[in-house]
mmCIF file of C-alpha atoms and ligand atoms in Angstrom:
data_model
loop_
_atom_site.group_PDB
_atom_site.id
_atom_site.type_symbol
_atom_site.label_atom_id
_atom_site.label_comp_id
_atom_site.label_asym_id
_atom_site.label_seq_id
_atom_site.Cartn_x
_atom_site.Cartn_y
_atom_site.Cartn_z
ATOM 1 C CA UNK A 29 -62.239 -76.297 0.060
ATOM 2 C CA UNK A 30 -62.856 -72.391 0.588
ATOM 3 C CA UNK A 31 -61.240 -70.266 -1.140
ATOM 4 C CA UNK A 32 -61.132 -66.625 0.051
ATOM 5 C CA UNK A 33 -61.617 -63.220 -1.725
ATOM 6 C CA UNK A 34 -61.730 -59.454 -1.325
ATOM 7 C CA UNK A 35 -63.989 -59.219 -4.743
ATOM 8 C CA UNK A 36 -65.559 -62.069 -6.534
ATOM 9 C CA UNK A 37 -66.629 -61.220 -10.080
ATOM 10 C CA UNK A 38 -68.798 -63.720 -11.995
ATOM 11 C CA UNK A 39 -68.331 -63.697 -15.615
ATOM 12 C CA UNK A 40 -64.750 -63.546 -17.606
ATOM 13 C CA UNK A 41 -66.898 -61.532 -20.252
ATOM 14 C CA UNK A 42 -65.210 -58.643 -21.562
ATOM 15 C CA UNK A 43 -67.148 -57.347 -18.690
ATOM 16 C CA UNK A 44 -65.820 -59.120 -16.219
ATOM 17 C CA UNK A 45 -62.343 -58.631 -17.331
ATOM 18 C CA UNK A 46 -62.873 -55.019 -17.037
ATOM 19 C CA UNK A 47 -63.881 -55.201 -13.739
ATOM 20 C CA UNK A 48 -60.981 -57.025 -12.736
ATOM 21 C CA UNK A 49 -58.545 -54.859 -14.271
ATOM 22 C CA UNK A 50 -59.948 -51.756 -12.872
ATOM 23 C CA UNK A 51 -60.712 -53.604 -9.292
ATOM 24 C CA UNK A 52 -56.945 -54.533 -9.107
ATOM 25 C CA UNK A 53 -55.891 -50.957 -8.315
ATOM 26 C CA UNK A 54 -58.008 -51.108 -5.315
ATOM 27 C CA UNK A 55 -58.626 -54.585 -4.002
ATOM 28 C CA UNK A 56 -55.480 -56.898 -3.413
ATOM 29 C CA UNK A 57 -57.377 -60.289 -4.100
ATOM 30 C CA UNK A 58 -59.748 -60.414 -6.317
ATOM 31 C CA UNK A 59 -60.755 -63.411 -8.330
ATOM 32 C CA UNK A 60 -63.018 -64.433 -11.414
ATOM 33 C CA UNK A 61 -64.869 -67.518 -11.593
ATOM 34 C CA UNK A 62 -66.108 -68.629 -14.731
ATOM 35 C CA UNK A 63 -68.782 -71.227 -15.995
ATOM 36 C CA UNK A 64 -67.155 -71.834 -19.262
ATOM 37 C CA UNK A 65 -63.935 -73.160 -21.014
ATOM 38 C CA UNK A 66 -62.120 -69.898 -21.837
ATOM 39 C CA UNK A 67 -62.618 -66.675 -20.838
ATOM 40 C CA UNK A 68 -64.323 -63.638 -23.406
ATOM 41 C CA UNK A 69 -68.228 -64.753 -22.748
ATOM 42 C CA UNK A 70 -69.595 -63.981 -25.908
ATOM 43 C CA UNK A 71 -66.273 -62.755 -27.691
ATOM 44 C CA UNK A 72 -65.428 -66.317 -28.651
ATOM 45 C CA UNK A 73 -64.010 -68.445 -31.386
ATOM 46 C CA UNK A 74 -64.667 -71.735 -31.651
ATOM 47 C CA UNK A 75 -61.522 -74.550 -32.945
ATOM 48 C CA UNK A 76 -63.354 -77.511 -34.701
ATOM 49 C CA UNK A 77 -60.489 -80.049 -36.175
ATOM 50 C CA UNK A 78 -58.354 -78.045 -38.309
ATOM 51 C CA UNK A 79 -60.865 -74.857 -38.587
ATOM 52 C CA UNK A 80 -61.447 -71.684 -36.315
ATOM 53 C CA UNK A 81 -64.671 -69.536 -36.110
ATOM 54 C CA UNK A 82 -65.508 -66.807 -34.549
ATOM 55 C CA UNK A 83 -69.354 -67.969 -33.394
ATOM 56 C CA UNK A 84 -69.941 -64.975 -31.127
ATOM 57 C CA UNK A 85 -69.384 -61.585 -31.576
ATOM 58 C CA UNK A 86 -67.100 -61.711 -35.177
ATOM 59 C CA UNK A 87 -65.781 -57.855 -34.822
ATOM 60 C CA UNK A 88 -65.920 -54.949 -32.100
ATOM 61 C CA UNK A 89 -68.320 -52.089 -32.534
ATOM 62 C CA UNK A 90 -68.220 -49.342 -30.688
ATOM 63 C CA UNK A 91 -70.501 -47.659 -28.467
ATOM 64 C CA UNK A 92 -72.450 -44.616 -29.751
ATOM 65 C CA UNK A 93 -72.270 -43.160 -26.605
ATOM 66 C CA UNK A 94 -68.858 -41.819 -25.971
ATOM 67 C CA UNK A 95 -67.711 -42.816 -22.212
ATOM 68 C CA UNK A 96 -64.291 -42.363 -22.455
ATOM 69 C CA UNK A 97 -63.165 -44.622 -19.863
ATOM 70 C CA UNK A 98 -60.110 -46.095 -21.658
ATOM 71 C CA UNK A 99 -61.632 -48.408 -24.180
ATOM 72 C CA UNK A 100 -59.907 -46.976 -26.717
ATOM 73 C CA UNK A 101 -56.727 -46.840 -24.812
ATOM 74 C CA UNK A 102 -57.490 -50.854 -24.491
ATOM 75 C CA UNK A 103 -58.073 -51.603 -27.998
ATOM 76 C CA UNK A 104 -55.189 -49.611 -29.311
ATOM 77 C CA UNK A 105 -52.161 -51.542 -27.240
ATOM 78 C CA UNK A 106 -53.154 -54.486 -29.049
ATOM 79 C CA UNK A 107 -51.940 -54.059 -32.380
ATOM 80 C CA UNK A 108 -53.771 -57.213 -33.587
ATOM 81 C CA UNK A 109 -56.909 -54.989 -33.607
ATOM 82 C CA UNK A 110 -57.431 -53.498 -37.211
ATOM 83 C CA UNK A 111 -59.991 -51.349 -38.620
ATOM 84 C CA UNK A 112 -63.033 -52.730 -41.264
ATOM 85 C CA UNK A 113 -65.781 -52.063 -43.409
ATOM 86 C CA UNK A 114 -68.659 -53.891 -43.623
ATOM 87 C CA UNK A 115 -71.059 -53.405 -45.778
ATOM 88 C CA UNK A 116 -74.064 -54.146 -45.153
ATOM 89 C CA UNK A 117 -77.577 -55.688 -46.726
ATOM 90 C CA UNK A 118 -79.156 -51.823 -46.518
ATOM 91 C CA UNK A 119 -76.039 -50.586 -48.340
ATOM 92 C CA UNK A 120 -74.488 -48.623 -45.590
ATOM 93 C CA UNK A 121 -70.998 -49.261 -44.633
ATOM 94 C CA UNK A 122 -70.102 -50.009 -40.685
ATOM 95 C CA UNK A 123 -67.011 -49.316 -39.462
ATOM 96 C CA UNK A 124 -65.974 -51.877 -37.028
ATOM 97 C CA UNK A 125 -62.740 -53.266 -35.385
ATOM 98 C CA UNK A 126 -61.394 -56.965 -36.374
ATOM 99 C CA UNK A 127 -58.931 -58.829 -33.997
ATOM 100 C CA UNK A 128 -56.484 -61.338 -35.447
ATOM 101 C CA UNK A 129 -55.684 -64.239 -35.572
ATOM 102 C CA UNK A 130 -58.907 -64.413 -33.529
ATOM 103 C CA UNK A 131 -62.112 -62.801 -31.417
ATOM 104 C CA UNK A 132 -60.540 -64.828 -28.330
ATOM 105 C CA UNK A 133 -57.120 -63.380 -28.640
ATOM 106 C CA UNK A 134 -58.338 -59.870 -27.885
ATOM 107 C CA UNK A 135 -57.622 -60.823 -24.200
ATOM 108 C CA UNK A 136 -54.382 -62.493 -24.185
ATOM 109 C CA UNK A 137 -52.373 -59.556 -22.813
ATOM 110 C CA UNK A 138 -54.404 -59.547 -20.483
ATOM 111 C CA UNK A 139 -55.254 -63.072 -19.073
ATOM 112 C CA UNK A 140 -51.841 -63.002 -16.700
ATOM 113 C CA UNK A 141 -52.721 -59.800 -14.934
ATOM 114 C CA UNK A 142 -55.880 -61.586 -13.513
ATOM 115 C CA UNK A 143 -56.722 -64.724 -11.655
ATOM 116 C CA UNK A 144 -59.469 -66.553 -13.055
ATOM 117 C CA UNK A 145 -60.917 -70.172 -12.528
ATOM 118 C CA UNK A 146 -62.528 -71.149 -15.449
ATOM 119 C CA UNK A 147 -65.097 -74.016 -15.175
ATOM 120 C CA UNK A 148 -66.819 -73.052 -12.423
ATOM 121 C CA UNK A 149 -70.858 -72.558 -12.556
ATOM 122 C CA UNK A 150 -72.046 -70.575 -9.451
ATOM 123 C CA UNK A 151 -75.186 -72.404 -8.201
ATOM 124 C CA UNK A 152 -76.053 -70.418 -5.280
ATOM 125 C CA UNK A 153 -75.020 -67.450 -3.553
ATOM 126 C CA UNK A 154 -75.998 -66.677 0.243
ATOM 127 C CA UNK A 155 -75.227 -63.768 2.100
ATOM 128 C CA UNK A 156 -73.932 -64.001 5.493
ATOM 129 C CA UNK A 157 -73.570 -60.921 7.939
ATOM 130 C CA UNK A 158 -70.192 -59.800 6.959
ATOM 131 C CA UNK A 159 -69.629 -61.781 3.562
ATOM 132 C CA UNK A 160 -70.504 -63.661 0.712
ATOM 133 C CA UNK A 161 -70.729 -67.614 0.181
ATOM 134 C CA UNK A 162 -70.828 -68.135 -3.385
ATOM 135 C CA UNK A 163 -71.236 -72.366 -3.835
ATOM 136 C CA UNK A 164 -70.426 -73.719 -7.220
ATOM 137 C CA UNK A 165 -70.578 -76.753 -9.480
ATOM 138 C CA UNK A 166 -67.347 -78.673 -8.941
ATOM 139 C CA UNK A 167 -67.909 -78.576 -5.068
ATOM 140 C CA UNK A 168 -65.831 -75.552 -4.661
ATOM 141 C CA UNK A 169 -67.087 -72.677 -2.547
ATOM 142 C CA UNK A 170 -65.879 -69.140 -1.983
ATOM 143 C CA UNK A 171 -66.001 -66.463 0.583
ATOM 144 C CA UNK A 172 -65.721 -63.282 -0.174
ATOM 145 C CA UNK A 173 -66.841 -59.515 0.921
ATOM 146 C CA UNK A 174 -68.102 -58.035 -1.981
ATOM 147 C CA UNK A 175 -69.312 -59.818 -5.413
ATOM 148 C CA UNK A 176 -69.999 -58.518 -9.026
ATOM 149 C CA UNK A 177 -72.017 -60.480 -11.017
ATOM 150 C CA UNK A 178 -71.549 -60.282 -15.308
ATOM 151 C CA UNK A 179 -73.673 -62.788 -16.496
ATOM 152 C CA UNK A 180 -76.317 -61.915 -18.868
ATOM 153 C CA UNK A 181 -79.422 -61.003 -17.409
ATOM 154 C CA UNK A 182 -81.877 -63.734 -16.923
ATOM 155 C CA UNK A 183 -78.636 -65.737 -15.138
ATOM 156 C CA UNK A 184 -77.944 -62.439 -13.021
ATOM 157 C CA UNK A 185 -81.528 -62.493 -11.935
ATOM 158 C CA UNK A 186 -81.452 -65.831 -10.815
ATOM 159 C CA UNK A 187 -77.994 -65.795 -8.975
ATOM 160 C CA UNK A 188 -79.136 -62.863 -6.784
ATOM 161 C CA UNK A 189 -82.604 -63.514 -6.417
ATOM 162 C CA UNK A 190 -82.381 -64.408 -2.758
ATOM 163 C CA UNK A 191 -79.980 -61.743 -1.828
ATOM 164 C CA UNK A 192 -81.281 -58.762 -3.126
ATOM 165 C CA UNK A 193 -84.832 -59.608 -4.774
ATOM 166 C CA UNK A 194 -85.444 -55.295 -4.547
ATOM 167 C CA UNK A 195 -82.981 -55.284 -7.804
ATOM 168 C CA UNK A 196 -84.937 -57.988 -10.126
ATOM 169 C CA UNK A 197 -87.546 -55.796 -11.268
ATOM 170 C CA UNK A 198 -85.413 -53.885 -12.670
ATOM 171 C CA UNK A 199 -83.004 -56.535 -14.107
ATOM 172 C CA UNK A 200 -86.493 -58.662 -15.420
ATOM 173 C CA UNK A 201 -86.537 -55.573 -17.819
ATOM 174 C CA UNK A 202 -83.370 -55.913 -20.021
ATOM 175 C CA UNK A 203 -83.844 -58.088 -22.834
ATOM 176 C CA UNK A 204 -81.691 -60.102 -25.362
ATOM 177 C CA UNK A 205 -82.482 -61.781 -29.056
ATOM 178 C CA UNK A 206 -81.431 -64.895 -29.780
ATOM 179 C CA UNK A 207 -79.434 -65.912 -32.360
ATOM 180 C CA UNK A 208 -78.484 -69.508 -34.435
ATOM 181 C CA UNK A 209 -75.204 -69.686 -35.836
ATOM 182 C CA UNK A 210 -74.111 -72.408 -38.209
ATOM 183 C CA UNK A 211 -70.645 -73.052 -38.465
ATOM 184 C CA UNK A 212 -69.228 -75.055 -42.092
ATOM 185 C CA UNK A 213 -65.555 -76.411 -42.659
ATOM 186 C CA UNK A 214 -64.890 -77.128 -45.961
ATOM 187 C CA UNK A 215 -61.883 -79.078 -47.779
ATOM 188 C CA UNK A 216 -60.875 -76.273 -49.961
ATOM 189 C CA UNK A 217 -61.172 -73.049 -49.845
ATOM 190 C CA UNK A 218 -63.373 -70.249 -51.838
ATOM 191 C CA UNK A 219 -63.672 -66.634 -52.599
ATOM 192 C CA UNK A 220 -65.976 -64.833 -50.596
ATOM 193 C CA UNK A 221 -65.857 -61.292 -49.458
ATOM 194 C CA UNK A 222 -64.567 -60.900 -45.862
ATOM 195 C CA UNK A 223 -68.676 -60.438 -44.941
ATOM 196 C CA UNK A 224 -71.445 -60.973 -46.842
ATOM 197 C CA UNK A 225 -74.556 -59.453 -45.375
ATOM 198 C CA UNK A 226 -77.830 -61.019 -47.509
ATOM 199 C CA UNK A 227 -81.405 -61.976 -46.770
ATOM 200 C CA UNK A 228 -82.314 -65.205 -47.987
ATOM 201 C CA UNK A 229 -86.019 -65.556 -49.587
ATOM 202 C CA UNK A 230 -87.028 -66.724 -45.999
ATOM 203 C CA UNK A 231 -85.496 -63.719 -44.041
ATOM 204 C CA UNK A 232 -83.345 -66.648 -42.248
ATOM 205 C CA UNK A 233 -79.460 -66.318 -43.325
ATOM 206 C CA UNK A 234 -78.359 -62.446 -42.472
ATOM 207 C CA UNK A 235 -74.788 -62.870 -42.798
ATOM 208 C CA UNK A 236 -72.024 -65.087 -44.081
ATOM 209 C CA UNK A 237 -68.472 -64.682 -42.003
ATOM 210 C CA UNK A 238 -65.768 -65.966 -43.877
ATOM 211 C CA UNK A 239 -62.816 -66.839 -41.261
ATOM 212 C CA UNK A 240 -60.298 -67.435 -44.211
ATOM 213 C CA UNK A 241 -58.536 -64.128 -43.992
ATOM 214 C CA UNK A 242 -58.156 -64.410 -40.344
ATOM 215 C CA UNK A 243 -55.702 -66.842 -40.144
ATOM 216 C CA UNK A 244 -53.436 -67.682 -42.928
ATOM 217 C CA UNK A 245 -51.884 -71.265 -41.693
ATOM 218 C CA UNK A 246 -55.075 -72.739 -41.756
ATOM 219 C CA UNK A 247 -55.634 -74.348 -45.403
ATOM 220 C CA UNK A 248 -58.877 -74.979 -45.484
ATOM 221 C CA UNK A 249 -62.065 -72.431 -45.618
ATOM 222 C CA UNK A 250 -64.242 -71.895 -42.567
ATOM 223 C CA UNK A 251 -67.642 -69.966 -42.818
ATOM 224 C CA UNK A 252 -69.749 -68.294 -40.129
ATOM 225 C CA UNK A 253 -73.669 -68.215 -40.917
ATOM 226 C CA UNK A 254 -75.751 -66.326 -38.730
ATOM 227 C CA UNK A 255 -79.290 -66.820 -39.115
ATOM 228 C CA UNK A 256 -81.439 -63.627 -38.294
ATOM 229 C CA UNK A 257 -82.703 -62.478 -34.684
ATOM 230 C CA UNK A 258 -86.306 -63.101 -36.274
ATOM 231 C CA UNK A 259 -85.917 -66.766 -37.871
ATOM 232 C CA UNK A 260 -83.619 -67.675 -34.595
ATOM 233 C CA UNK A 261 -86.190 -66.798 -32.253
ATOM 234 C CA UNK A 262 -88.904 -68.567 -34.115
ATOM 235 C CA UNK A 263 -86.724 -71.636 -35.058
ATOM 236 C CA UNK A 264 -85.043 -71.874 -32.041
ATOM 237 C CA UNK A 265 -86.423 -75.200 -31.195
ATOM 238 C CA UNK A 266 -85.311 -77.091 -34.485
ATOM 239 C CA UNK A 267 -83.211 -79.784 -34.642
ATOM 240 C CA UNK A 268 -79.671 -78.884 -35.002
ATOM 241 C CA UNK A 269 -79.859 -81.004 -38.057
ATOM 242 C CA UNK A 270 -82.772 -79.161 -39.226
ATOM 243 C CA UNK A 271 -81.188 -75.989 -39.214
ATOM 244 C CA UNK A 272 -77.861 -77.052 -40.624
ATOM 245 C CA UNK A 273 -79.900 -78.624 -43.719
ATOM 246 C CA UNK A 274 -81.512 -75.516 -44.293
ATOM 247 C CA UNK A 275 -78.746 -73.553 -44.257
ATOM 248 C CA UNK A 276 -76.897 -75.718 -46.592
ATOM 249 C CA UNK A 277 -79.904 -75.930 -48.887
ATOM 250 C CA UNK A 278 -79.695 -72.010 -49.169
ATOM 251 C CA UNK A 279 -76.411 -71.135 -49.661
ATOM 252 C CA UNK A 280 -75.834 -74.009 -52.576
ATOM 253 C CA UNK A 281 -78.950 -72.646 -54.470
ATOM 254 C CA UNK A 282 -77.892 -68.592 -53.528
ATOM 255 C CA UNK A 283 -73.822 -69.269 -54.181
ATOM 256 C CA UNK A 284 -72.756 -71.632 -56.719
ATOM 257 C CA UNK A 285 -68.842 -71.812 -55.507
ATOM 258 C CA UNK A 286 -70.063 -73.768 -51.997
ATOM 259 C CA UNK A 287 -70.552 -77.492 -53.649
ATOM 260 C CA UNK A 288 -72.779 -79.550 -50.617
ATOM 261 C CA UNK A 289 -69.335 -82.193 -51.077
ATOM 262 C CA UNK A 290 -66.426 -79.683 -50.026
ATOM 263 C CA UNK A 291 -68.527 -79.153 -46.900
ATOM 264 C CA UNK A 292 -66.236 -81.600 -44.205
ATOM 265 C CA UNK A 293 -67.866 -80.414 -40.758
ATOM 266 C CA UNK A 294 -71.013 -78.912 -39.505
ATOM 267 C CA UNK A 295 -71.559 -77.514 -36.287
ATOM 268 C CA UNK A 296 -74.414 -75.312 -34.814
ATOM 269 C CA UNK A 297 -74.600 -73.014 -31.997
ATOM 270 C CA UNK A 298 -77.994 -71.724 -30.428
ATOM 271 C CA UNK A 299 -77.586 -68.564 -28.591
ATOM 272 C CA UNK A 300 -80.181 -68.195 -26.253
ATOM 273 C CA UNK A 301 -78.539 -64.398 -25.035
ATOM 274 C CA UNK A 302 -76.939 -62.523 -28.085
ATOM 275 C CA UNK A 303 -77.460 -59.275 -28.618
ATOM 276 C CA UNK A 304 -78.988 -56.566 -25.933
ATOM 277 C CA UNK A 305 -82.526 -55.414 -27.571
ATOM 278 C CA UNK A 306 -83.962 -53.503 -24.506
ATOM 279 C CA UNK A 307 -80.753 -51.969 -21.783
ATOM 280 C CA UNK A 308 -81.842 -52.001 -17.811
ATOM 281 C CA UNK A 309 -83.565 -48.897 -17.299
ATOM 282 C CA UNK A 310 -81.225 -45.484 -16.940
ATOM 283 C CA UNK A 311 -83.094 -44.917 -12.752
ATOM 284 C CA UNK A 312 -81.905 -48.656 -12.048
ATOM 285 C CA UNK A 313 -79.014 -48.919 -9.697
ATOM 286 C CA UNK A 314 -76.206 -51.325 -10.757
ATOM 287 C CA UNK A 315 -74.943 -51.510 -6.942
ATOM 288 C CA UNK A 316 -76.173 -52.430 -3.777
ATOM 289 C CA UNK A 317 -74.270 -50.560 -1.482
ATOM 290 C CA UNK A 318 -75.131 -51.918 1.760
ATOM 291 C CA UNK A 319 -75.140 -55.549 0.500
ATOM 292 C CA UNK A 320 -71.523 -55.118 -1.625
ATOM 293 C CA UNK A 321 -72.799 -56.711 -4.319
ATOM 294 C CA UNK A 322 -72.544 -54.850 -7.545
ATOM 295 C CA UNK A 323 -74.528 -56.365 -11.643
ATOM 296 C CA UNK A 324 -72.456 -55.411 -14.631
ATOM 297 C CA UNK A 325 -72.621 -56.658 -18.163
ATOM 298 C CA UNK A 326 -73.472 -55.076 -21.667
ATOM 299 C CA UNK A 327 -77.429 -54.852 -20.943
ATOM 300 C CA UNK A 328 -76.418 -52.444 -18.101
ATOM 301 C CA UNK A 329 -75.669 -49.908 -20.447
ATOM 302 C CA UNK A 330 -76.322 -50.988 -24.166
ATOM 303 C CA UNK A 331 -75.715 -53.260 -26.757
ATOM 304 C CA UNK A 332 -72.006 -53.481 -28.106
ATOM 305 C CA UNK A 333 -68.581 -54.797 -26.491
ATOM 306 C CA UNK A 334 -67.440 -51.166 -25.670
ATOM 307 C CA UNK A 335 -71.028 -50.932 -23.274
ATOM 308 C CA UNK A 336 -69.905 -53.888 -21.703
ATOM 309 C CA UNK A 337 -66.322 -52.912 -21.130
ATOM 310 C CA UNK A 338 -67.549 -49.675 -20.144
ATOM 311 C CA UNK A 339 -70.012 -51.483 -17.478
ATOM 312 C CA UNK A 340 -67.176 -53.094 -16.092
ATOM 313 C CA UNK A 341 -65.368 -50.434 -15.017
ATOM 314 C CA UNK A 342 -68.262 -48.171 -13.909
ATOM 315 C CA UNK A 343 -69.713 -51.169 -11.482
ATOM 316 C CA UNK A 344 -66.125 -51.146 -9.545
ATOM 317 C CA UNK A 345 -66.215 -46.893 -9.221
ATOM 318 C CA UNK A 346 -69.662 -47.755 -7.379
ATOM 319 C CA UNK A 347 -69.024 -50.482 -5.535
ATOM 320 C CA UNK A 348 -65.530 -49.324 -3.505
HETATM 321 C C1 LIG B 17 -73.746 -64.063 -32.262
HETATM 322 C C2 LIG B 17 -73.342 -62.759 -31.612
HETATM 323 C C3 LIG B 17 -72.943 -61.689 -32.404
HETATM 324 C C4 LIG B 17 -72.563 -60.482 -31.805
HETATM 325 N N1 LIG B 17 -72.119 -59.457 -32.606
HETATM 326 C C5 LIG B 17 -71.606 -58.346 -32.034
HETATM 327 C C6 LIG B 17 -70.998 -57.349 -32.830
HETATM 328 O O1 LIG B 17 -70.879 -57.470 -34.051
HETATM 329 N N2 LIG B 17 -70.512 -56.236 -32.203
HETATM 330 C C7 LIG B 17 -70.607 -56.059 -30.842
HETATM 331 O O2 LIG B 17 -70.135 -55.028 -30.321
HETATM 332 N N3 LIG B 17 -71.166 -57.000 -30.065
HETATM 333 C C8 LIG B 17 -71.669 -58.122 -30.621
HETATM 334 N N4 LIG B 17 -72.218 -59.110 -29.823
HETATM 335 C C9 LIG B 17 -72.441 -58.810 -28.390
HETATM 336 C C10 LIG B 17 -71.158 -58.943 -27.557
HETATM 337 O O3 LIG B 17 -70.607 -60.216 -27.749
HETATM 338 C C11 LIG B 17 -71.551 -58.711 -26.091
HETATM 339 O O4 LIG B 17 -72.114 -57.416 -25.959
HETATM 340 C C12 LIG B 17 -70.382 -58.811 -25.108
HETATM 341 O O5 LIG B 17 -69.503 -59.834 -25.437
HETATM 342 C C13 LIG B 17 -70.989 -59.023 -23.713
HETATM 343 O O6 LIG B 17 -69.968 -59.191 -22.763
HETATM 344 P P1 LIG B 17 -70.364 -59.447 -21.243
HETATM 345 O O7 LIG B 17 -69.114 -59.597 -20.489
HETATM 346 O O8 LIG B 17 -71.312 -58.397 -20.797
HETATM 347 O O9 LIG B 17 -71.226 -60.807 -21.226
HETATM 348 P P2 LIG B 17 -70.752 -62.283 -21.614
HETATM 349 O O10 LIG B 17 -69.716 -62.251 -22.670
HETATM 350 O O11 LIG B 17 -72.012 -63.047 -21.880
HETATM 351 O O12 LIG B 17 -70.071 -62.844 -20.277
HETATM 352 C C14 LIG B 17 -70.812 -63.371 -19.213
HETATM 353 C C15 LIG B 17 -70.066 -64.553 -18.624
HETATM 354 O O13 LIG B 17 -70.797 -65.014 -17.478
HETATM 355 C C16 LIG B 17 -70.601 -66.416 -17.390
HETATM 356 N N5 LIG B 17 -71.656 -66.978 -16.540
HETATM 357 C C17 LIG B 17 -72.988 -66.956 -16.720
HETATM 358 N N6 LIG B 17 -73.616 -67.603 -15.701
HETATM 359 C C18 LIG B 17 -72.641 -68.053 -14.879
HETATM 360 C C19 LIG B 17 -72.639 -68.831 -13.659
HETATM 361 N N7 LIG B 17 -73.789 -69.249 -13.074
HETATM 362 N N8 LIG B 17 -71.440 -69.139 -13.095
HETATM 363 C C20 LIG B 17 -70.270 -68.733 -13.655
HETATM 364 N N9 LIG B 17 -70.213 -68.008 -14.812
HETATM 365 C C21 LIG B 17 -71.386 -67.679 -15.408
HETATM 366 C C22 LIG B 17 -70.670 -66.889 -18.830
HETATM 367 O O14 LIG B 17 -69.990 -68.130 -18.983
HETATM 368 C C23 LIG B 17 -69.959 -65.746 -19.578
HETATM 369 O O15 LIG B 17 -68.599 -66.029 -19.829
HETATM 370 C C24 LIG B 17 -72.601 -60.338 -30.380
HETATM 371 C C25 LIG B 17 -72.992 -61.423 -29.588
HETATM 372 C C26 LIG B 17 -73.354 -62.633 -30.183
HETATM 373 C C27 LIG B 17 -73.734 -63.807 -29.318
#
């Protein structure tokens, strides 16, 4: 089956939502596909039995730059979206935006303006003279004039590597950490600041997320370790079971109110593409006109969920 589009955007990141919301005053059809389950990318929470975590991003920061093209205005007609502090390890306190009940619902007023098919993994995309065939996964394969890609850099790279190679040297530059995160359920719950920022004597745990005050039905305590960008990148290969034991073996020695036996489920998440460390150069063009193809995505423009909101709009104002 084709399916046919004025835009394509890849990625129902906070990116690619942005892009679709602006693109919709201009295009009449335009369409996300998505590799994953739900839309948000990297805003995500995760629903393991009877416990929710936010894995991903856990709260909003701003950008330092101000762009002023409507972020605020964004965040502020959700009313779910409430200012925190965090304090942090080096004693400083963040201000930062939470969303309740959850990271994921920061989109649901949105989600019906846009169409999106989730579950779709573009595999290749050729350019023909006047248009686009994007082939995916589940045999699927779309036409379409223009496209915007959103997915983090190395997949960008890799999706338009045939159709406009000129771009990758550019996009080769932007870099991400990686980050482990280790999520616990336990069968009762404890009391544990909202976030708890704290190196462990190996530099490995930076921050405990307790989900408890995010959503008040659930009964049970949910917890959100990160591990550092430094011990993630250089334990990235470990077992899943390796890293859950050490993370269980630290916070039982460091916190005497987590008992190893209240602990009911484990999960851990490897994130291969976290958090931006090094932003595509400011000369590198996000468009190529003549081809209609347009790259958008936090690492166009910096590291926080406002850059990559902000990235989604700009990308559309240079692609029309
Ligand atoms: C653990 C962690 C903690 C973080 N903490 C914070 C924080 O405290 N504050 C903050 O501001 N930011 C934080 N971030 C960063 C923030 O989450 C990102 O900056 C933002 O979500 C990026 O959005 P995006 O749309 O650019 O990319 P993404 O959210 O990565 O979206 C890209 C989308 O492209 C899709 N995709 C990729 N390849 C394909 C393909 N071949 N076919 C189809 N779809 C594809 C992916 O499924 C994904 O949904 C954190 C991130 C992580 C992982």
């Amino acid at each position: 089956m084709i399916q046919e589009v004025d835009l394509l955007i890849i990625g129902s990141g906070i990116s690619g939502l942005s892009a679709a919301l602006e693109a919709k005053k201009y295009f009449k059809n335009v369409l996300i596909i998505d590799k994953g389950y739900h839309s948000g990318g990297r805003i995500c929470s995760k629903k393991i039995n009877s416990f929710c975590f936010n894995h991903g991003a856990p709260y909003i920061n701003k950008s330092s730059k101000r762009l002023n093209l409507g972020f605020s205005n964004f965040i502020n007609k959700i009313d779910r979206v409430v200012p925190f502090k965090v304090s942090s390890y080096k004693k400083t306190n963040n201000s930062v935006l939470l969303v309740n009940p959850n990271m994921r619902s920061l989109f649901n007023e949105h989600l019906n303006k846009i169409n999106i098919n989730q579950k779709t993994k573009v595999l290749h995309i050729k350019k023909q003279v006047n248009y686009y065939q994007i082939k995916c996964d589940n045999n699927r394969i779309y036409k379409s004039k223009k496209i915007i890609v959103t997915a983090p850099a190395p997949q960008t790279a890799d999706l338009i590597k045939d159709v406009s190679p000129a771009m990758l040297k550019y996009i080769n530059r932007a870099n991400f950490s990686q980050c482990i995160t280790v999520l616990l359920g336990f069968n009762q719950s404890f009391d544990l600041p909202l976030n708890s920022y704290f190196y462990d004597e190996t530099g490995g745990i930076c921050s405990l997320l307790n989900e408890n005050h995010n959503n008040k039905y659930l009964k049970n305590s949910s917890l959100v370790i990160r591990m550092s960008d430094k011990w993630s990148q250089f334990h990235f290969n470990k077992t899943n079971d390796e890293i859950i034991n050490h993370c269980l073996s630290t916070i039982s020695k460091k916190f005497n109110i987590f008992k190893i036996n209240n602990i009911v489920s484990t999960y851990c998440h490897k994130w291969r593409y976290s958090q931006v460390t090094k932003k595509l150069p400011a000369n590198a063009s996000i468009v190529n006109k003549e081809k209609n193809l347009g790259i958008a995505g936090d690492w166009t423009l910096g590291p926080t969920i406002e850059d990559a909101y902000n990235s989604g709009k700009i990308v559309v104002q240079k692609i029309l």
